[in-house]
Amino acid sequence: MLVMRNTMRGGRRAGWVTACGTLSGLTVWALAAALGLSALLRVSHVAYDVLRFCGAAYLIWLGAASLGAFRRRGTSRSRHAPDLAALGQAPARPGCAYLNGMLSNLLNPKISVFFMAFLPAFVPAGASASQFSLVLGAWFIAETGLWLAAVAWLADRGVRWLRRPTVQRWLERVTGIVLIGFGLRLATESRRFA
């Protein structure tokens, strides 16, 4: 959703920069898992909860910002394809787009759990766990990068349709609700590993 939103606000480049931020966050988690640092979240309830609540607050903030943009321009009913200024949105600046992607990933403790719990199941017996985990992490990052690049490309290709006021209102509304929902879910869920 962030890649699509930032692509619509700042073009394909902004979407790709958001994807790069997401991939940077994944790289940090992959390295932390390979070095055994993400295991600290598993044993420290406080660290896990702090990360979870920070992530939840960030997602809720992003969702509220999307809903705020929707409300600011809710009375605009132009039939012509508006520019971003007419929609009450600033184009996604590269630094902000990158931070959106990176922070939404780094503040999600589930990514750590994924790298810590799921990937080691695929490490062959006798192989170096840290080295093979890095290989699997790199593979996951590459797949995610391809997927997010495709999302940005498709969003950019459909930008004329996506920038129609009616579609913009619905996308901002759905994005805001989904991000707030993810944030609330993250804040209220209990740990599922011991």
PDB file of N, CA and C in Angstrom, residues 17 30 45-46 93 107 125 138 142 151-152 157:
ATOM      1  N   VAL A  17      11.722   4.116  -4.651  1.00  0.00           N
ATOM      2  CA  VAL A  17      12.474   4.547  -3.472  1.00  0.00           C
ATOM      3  C   VAL A  17      11.831   3.972  -2.205  1.00  0.00           C
ATOM      4  N   ALA A  30      17.440  -9.433   8.114  1.00  0.00           N
ATOM      5  CA  ALA A  30      18.145 -10.639   7.677  1.00  0.00           C
ATOM      6  C   ALA A  30      19.516 -10.728   8.332  1.00  0.00           C
ATOM      7  N   HIS A  45      10.536  -9.921  26.395  1.00  0.00           N
ATOM      8  CA  HIS A  45       9.157  -9.491  26.192  1.00  0.00           C
ATOM      9  C   HIS A  45       9.079  -7.973  26.085  1.00  0.00           C
ATOM     10  N   VAL A  46       9.884  -7.276  26.857  1.00  0.00           N
ATOM     11  CA  VAL A  46       9.858  -5.812  26.857  1.00  0.00           C
ATOM     12  C   VAL A  46      10.312  -5.272  25.497  1.00  0.00           C
ATOM     13  N   ARG A  93       8.395  12.949  -1.360  1.00  0.00           N
ATOM     14  CA  ARG A  93       9.812  13.283  -1.498  1.00  0.00           C
ATOM     15  C   ARG A  93      10.612  12.002  -1.338  1.00  0.00           C
ATOM     16  N   LEU A 107       9.979  -1.438  12.102  1.00  0.00           N
ATOM     17  CA  LEU A 107       9.151  -1.381  13.299  1.00  0.00           C
ATOM     18  C   LEU A 107       8.135  -2.519  13.369  1.00  0.00           C
ATOM     19  N   ALA A 125      21.090 -29.757   7.048  1.00  0.00           N
ATOM     20  CA  ALA A 125      21.935 -30.290   8.130  1.00  0.00           C
ATOM     21  C   ALA A 125      23.403 -30.173   7.727  1.00  0.00           C
ATOM     22  N   ALA A 138      18.711 -13.124   1.472  1.00  0.00           N
ATOM     23  CA  ALA A 138      18.963 -12.411   0.219  1.00  0.00           C
ATOM     24  C   ALA A 138      17.952 -12.824  -0.850  1.00  0.00           C
ATOM     25  N   ALA A 142      15.324 -10.341  -2.623  1.00  0.00           N
ATOM     26  CA  ALA A 142      15.256 -10.215  -4.084  1.00  0.00           C
ATOM     27  C   ALA A 142      13.821 -10.419  -4.586  1.00  0.00           C
ATOM     28  N   VAL A 151       4.760  -3.648  -8.440  1.00  0.00           N
ATOM     29  CA  VAL A 151       3.653  -2.848  -7.896  1.00  0.00           C
ATOM     30  C   VAL A 151       3.826  -1.384  -8.292  1.00  0.00           C
ATOM     31  N   ALA A 152       5.036  -0.852  -8.128  1.00  0.00           N
ATOM     32  CA  ALA A 152       5.297   0.546  -8.481  1.00  0.00           C
ATOM     33  C   ALA A 152       5.088   0.770  -9.976  1.00  0.00           C
ATOM     34  N   ARG A 157       1.701   2.910 -14.275  1.00  0.00           N
ATOM     35  CA  ARG A 157       1.012   2.708 -15.555  1.00  0.00           C
ATOM     36  C   ARG A 157      -0.470   3.049 -15.440  1.00  0.00           C
TER      37      ARG A 157
END
